[in-house]
Coordinates of C-alpha atoms in Angstrom, one line a residue:
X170 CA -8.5 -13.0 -16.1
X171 CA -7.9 -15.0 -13.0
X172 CA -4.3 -13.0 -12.5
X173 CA -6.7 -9.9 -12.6
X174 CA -8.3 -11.2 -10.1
X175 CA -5.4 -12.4 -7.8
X176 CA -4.2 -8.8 -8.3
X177 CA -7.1 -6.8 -7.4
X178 CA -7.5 -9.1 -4.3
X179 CA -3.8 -7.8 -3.6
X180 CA -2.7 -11.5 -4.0
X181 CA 0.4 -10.7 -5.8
X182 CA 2.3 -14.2 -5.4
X183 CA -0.5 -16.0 -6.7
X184 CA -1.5 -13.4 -9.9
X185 CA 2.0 -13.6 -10.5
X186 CA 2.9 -17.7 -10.3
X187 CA -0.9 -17.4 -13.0
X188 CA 0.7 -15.4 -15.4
X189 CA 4.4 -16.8 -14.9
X190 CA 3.1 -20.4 -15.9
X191 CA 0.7 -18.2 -19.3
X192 CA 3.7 -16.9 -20.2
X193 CA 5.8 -19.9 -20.0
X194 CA 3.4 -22.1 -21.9
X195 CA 3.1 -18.9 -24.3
X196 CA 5.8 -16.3 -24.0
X197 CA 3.5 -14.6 -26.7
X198 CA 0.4 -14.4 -24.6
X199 CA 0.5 -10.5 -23.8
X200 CA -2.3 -10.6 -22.6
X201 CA -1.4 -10.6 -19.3
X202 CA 1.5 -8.9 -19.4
X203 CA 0.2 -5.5 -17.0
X204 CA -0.8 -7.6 -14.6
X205 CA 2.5 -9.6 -14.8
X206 CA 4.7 -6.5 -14.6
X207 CA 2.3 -4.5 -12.2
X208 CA 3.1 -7.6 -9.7
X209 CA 6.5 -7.6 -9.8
X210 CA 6.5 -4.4 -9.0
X211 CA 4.4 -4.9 -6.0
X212 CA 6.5 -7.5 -5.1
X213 CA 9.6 -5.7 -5.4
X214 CA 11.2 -8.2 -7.5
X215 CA 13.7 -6.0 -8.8
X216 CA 15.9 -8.3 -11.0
X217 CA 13.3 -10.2 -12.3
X218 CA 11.6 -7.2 -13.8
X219 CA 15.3 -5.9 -15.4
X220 CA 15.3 -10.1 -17.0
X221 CA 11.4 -9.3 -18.4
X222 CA 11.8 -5.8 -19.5
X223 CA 15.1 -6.2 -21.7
X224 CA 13.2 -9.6 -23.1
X225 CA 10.5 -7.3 -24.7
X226 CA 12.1 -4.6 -25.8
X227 CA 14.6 -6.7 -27.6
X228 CA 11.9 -9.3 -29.5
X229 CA 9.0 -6.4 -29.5
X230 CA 10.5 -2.6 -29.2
X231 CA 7.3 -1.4 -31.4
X232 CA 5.2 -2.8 -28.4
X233 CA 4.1 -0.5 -25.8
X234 CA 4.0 -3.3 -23.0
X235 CA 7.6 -3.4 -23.5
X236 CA 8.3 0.1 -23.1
X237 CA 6.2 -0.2 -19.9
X238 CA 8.4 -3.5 -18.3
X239 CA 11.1 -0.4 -18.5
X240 CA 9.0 2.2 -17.0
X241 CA 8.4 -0.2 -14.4
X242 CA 11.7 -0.8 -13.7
X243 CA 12.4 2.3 -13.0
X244 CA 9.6 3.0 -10.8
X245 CA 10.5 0.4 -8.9
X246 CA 14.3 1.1 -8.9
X247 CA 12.7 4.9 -7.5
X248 CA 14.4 6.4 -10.3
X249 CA 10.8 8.4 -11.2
X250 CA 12.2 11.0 -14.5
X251 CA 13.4 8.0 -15.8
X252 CA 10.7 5.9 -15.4
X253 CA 8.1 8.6 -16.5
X254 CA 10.3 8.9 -20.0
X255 CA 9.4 5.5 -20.5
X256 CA 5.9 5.4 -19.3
X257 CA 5.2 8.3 -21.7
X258 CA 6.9 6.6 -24.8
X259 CA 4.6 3.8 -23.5
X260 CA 2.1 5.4 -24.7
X261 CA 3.2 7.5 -27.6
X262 CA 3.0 3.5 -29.0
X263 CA -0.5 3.1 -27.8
X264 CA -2.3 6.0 -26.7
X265 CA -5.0 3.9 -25.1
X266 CA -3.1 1.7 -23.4
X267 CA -4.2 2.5 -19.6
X268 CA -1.4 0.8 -17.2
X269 CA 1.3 3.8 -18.7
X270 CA -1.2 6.4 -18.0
X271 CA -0.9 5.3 -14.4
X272 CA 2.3 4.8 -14.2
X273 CA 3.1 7.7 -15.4
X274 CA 0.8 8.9 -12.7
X275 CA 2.2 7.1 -10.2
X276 CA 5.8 8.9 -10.6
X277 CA 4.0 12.3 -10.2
X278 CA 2.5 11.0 -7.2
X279 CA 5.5 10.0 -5.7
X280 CA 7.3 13.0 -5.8
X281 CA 3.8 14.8 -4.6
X282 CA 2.9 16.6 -7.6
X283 CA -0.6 15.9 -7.3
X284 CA -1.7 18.2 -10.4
X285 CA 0.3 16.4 -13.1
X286 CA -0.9 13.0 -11.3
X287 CA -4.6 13.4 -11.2
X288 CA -4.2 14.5 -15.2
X289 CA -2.5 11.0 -15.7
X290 CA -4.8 9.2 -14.0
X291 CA -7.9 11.1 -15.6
X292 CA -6.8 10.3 -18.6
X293 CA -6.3 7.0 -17.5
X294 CA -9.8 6.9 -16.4
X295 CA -10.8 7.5 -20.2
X296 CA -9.2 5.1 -21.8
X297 CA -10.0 2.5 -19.1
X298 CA -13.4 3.8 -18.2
X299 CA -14.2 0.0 -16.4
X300 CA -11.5 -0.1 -14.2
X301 CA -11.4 0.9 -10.5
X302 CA -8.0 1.2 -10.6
X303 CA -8.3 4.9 -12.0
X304 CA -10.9 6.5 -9.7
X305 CA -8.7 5.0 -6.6
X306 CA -5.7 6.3 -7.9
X307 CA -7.5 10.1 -7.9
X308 CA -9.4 9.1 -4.6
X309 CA -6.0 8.7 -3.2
X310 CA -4.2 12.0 -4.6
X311 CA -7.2 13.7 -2.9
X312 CA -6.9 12.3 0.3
X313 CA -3.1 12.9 0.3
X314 CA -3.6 16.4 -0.6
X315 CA -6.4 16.7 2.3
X316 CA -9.0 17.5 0.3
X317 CA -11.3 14.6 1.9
X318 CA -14.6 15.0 0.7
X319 CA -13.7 14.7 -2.8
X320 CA -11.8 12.0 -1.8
X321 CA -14.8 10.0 -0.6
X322 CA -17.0 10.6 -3.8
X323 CA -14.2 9.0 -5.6
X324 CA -13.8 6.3 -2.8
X325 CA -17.2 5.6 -3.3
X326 CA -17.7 5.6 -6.8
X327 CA -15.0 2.7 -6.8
X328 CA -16.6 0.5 -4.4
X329 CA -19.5 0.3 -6.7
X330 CA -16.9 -0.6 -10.0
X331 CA -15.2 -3.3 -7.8
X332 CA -16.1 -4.4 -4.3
X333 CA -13.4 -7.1 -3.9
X334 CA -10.5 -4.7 -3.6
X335 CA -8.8 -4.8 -0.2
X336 CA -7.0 -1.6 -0.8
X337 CA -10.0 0.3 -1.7
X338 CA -11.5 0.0 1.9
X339 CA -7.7 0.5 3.2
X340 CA -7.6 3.7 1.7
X341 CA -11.7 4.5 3.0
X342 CA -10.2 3.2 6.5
X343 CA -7.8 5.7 6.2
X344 CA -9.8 8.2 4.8
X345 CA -12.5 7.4 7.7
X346 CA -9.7 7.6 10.3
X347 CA -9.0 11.3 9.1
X348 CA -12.5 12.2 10.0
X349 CA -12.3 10.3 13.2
X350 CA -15.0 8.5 12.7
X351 CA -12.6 5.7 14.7
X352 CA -15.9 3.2 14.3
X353 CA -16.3 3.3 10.6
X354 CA -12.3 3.0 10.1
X355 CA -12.4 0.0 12.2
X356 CA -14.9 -1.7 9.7
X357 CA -13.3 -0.6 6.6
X358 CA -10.0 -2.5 8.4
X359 CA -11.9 -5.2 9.3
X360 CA -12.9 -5.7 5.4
X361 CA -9.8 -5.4 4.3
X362 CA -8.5 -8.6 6.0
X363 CA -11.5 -10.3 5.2
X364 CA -11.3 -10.0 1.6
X365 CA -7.0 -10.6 1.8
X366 CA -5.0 -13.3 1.7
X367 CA -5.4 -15.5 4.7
X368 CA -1.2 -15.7 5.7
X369 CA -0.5 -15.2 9.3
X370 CA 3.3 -13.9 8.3
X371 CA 2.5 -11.6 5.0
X372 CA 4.2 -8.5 5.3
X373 CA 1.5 -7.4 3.2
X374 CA -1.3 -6.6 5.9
X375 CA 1.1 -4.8 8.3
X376 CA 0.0 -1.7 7.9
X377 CA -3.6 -2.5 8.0
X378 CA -3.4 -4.1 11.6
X379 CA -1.1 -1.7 12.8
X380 CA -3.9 0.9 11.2
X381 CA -6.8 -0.9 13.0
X382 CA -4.9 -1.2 16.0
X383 CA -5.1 2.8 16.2
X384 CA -8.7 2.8 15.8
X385 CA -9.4 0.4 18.8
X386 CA -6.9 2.4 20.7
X387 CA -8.8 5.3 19.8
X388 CA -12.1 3.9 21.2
X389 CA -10.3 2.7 23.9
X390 CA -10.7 -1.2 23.2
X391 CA -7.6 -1.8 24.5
X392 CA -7.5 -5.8 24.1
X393 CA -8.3 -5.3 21.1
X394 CA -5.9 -2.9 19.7
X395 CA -3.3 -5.6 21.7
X396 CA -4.4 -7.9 19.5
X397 CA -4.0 -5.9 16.1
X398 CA -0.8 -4.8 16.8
X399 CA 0.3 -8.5 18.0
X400 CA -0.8 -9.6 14.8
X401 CA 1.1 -6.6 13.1
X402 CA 4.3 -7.6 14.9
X403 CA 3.9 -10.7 13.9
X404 CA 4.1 -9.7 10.2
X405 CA 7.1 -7.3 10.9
X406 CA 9.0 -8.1 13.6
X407 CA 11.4 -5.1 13.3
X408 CA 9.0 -2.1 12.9
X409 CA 9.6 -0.2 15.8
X410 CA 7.0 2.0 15.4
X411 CA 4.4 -1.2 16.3
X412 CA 6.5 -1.5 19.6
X413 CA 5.7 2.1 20.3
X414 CA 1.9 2.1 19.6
X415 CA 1.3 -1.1 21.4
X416 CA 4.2 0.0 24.8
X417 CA 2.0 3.1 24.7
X418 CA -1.7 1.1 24.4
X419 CA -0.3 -0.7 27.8
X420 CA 0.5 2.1 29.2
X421 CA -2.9 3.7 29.2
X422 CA -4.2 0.6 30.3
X423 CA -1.7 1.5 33.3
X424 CA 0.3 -2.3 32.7
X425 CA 3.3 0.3 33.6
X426 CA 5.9 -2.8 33.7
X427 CA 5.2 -3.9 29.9
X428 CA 4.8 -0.4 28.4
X429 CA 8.8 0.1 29.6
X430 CA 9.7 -3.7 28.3
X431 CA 7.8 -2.6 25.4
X432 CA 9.4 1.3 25.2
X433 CA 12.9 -0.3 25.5
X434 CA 12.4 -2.8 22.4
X435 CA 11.1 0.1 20.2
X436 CA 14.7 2.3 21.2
X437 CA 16.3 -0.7 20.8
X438 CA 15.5 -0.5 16.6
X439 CA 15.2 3.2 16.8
X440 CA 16.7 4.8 19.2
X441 CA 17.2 8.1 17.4
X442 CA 13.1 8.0 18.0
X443 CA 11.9 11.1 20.8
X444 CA 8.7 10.1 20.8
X445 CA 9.3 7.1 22.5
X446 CA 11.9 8.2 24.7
X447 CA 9.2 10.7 26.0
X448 CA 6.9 8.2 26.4
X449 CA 9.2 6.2 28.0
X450 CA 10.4 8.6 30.3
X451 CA 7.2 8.9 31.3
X452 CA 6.1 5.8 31.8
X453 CA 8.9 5.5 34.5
X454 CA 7.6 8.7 36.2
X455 CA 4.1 6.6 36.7
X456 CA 5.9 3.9 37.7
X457 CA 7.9 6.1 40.4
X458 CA 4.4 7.7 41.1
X459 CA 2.7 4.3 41.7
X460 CA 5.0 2.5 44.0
X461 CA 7.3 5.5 46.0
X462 CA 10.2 4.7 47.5

């Protein structure tokens, strides 16, 4: 139960250290398993999950968890036909047994064919009919297919299952950004470091500050969308797109000399990018414009 908890709280190192030490006490306590797999998958521990998944189909190839550790493997190896096979013999075992249903899901989703995902994850949602997890998953298809509205009855519907879930008021921040309602993103952000794991250098909340940097850009809170993307960069030191967002945030704030410093570092990761050779390029026509020869 405490994994659980750990993973909907997006704490993936410590749900998975809980159910590494259950299962080495117990390598028969199951139990825990979805969790277990689910956050090696998160965590993109790739050879690990190949170690678990032949373990349990060789000492339990009638179970359906095992059949899922394969799924999973595949999911996370992004090889999705093959992972869907096994999702589905997943639950050809156990019918009922949820974490397949969204799995399978999830390989639909990936390749964005959103009708055969929202009929995993519905069924899903039947068999586990007190999980968030399902209702999110749909939420999300929703959004991604720009049907928003429905979107946000699903959003909301989760929030009142489980409140604690950092990605659920990602995905409403996101949702909320959409509408440009820039304010109500910037809470839902906000929330979502609140209720995540306090570490100043997890890659995991990147994309959140780097997200709620765009909202105070939007509003024109300058210092603080500095601050967000700071704290992005921080995180992510290579992600050139961060460079980009906070060159162009000191540009507007007309601090002409650090959006170029900041413009060059961002072509210096990707310098393929146009965008920010544009901006660049005009940047240094301001600059020109500011102080003429």
């Amino acid at each position: 139960a405490l994994a659980e908890v750990h993973y909907a709280r997006s704490d993936f190192q410590r749900c998975l250290a809980q159910t590494s030490a259950v299962l080495e006490q117990d390598p028969f306590a199951h139990g825990c398993l979805p969790a277990h797999l689910s956050a090696l998958v998160e965590l993109g521990k790739v050879r690990e999950l190949f170690i678990e998944a032949h373990r349990l189909v060789e000492a339990f190839p009638q179970s359906a968890k095992s059949w899922y550790a394969v799924g999973c493997y595949y999911f996370l190896t992004r090889k999705f036909e093959l992972a869907r096979r096994f999702f589905l013999k997943s639950t050809s075992l156990d019918e009922y047994f949820a974490p397949a249903w969204l799995g399978y899901g999830h390989t639909f989703a990936e390749q964005d064919e959103s009708d055969q995902a929202l009929a995993a994850y519905r069924t899903a949602a039947r068999f586990f009919s007190g999980s968030h997890l399902p209702p999110l998953c749909i939420g999300m298809e929703y959004a991604k297919t720009g049907n928003l509205q429905v979107a946000d009855q699903f959003f909301t519907h989760t929030i009142s299952v489980c409140s604690r879930d950092p990605l659920v008021y990602n995905e409403i921040g996101a949702l909320r950004f959409l509408q440009q309602d820039f304010h109500e993103a910037a809470r839902a952000f906000t929330r979502v470091l609140e209720l995540g794991v306090k570490d100043d250098f997890s890659v995991t909340w990147e994309p959140t500050l780097f997200n709620l940097g765009h909202c105070y850009r939007k509003m024109q809170r300058f210092d603080d969308a500095i601050d967000a993307y700071s704290k992005a960069m921080r995180r992510s030191p290579r992600n050139a797109s961060t460079y980009t967002a906070l060159g162009f945030t000191h540009h507007l704030k007309g601090d002409l000399d650090m959006a170029v410093t900041l413009y060059h570092k961002a072509l210096g990761l990707a310098e393929d990018d146009a965008l920010t050779a544009e901006m660049l390029q005009r940047a240094l026509r301001d600059a020109c414009e500011q102080s003429p020869l």
